[in-house]
Amino acid sequence: MTKWRCLVCGYIYDPEEGDSESGIDPGTPFKELPDDWICPVCGASKDQFERV
């Protein structure tokens, strides 16, 4: 699965890990994250992420 990096703080969203703090289950692809999901580190929106 493709990982995504926050352009603001460098946080890496790894779909295999999900985002437990936001209730995102492991195995959730980035494109399936809710539109209002934000970076758990800095609060940046999804459009501030790039594929890595």
PDB file of C-alpha atoms in Angstrom:
ATOM      1  CA  MET A   1       0.000   0.000   0.000  1.00  0.00           C
ATOM      2  CA  THR A   2       1.185   3.501  -0.830  1.00  0.00           C
ATOM      3  CA  LYS A   3       2.330   5.750   1.995  1.00  0.00           C
ATOM      4  CA  TRP A   4       1.583   9.486   2.076  1.00  0.00           C
ATOM      5  CA  ARG A   5       3.702  12.298   3.583  1.00  0.00           C
ATOM      6  CA  CYS A   6       2.406  15.523   5.113  1.00  0.00           C
ATOM      7  CA  LEU A   7       4.047  18.463   3.330  1.00  0.00           C
ATOM      8  CA  VAL A   8       3.741  20.599   6.459  1.00  0.00           C
ATOM      9  CA  CYS A   9       5.368  18.417   9.143  1.00  0.00           C
ATOM     10  CA  GLY A  10       6.626  15.269   7.409  1.00  0.00           C
ATOM     11  CA  TYR A  11       4.227  12.829   9.128  1.00  0.00           C
ATOM     12  CA  ILE A  12       3.863   9.611   7.125  1.00  0.00           C
ATOM     13  CA  TYR A  13       0.402   8.069   6.818  1.00  0.00           C
ATOM     14  CA  ASP A  14       0.906   4.324   6.452  1.00  0.00           C
ATOM     15  CA  PRO A  15      -2.300   2.578   5.347  1.00  0.00           C
ATOM     16  CA  GLU A  16      -1.105  -0.677   6.904  1.00  0.00           C
ATOM     17  CA  GLU A  17      -1.062   1.041  10.332  1.00  0.00           C
ATOM     18  CA  GLY A  18      -4.063   3.364   9.926  1.00  0.00           C
ATOM     19  CA  ASP A  19      -4.529   6.187  12.453  1.00  0.00           C
ATOM     20  CA  SER A  20      -5.822   4.804  15.722  1.00  0.00           C
ATOM     21  CA  GLU A  21      -6.055   8.265  17.318  1.00  0.00           C
ATOM     22  CA  SER A  22      -8.581   9.259  14.636  1.00  0.00           C
ATOM     23  CA  GLY A  23     -10.405   5.931  14.573  1.00  0.00           C
ATOM     24  CA  ILE A  24      -8.929   4.875  11.218  1.00  0.00           C
ATOM     25  CA  ASP A  25      -8.506   1.105  11.043  1.00  0.00           C
ATOM     26  CA  PRO A  26      -5.329  -0.541   9.739  1.00  0.00           C
ATOM     27  CA  GLY A  27      -5.662  -1.348   6.043  1.00  0.00           C
ATOM     28  CA  THR A  28      -7.483   1.907   5.181  1.00  0.00           C
ATOM     29  CA  PRO A  29      -6.105   3.414   1.938  1.00  0.00           C
ATOM     30  CA  PHE A  30      -5.457   7.157   1.943  1.00  0.00           C
ATOM     31  CA  LYS A  31      -8.169   7.754  -0.675  1.00  0.00           C
ATOM     32  CA  GLU A  32     -10.739   6.186   1.675  1.00  0.00           C
ATOM     33  CA  LEU A  33      -9.950   8.507   4.594  1.00  0.00           C
ATOM     34  CA  PRO A  34     -12.831  10.864   5.419  1.00  0.00           C
ATOM     35  CA  ASP A  35     -12.626  14.235   3.655  1.00  0.00           C
ATOM     36  CA  ASP A  36     -12.351  15.963   7.032  1.00  0.00           C
ATOM     37  CA  TRP A  37      -9.445  13.775   8.221  1.00  0.00           C
ATOM     38  CA  ILE A  38      -6.450  15.851   9.300  1.00  0.00           C
ATOM     39  CA  CYS A  39      -2.804  15.119  10.021  1.00  0.00           C
ATOM     40  CA  PRO A  40      -2.638  13.797  13.597  1.00  0.00           C
ATOM     41  CA  VAL A  41       0.607  15.706  14.199  1.00  0.00           C
ATOM     42  CA  CYS A  42       0.013  19.203  12.786  1.00  0.00           C
ATOM     43  CA  GLY A  43      -3.644  19.332  11.714  1.00  0.00           C
ATOM     44  CA  ALA A  44      -2.974  19.778   7.978  1.00  0.00           C
ATOM     45  CA  SER A  45      -5.782  18.751   5.602  1.00  0.00           C
ATOM     46  CA  LYS A  46      -5.611  15.796   3.187  1.00  0.00           C
ATOM     47  CA  ASP A  47      -4.676  18.069   0.278  1.00  0.00           C
ATOM     48  CA  GLN A  48      -1.382  18.807   2.058  1.00  0.00           C
ATOM     49  CA  PHE A  49      -0.165  15.203   1.554  1.00  0.00           C
ATOM     50  CA  GLU A  50       1.885  13.666  -1.252  1.00  0.00           C
ATOM     51  CA  ARG A  51       2.551  10.052  -2.235  1.00  0.00           C
ATOM     52  CA  VAL A  52       5.897   8.589  -1.204  1.00  0.00           C
TER      53      VAL A  52
END
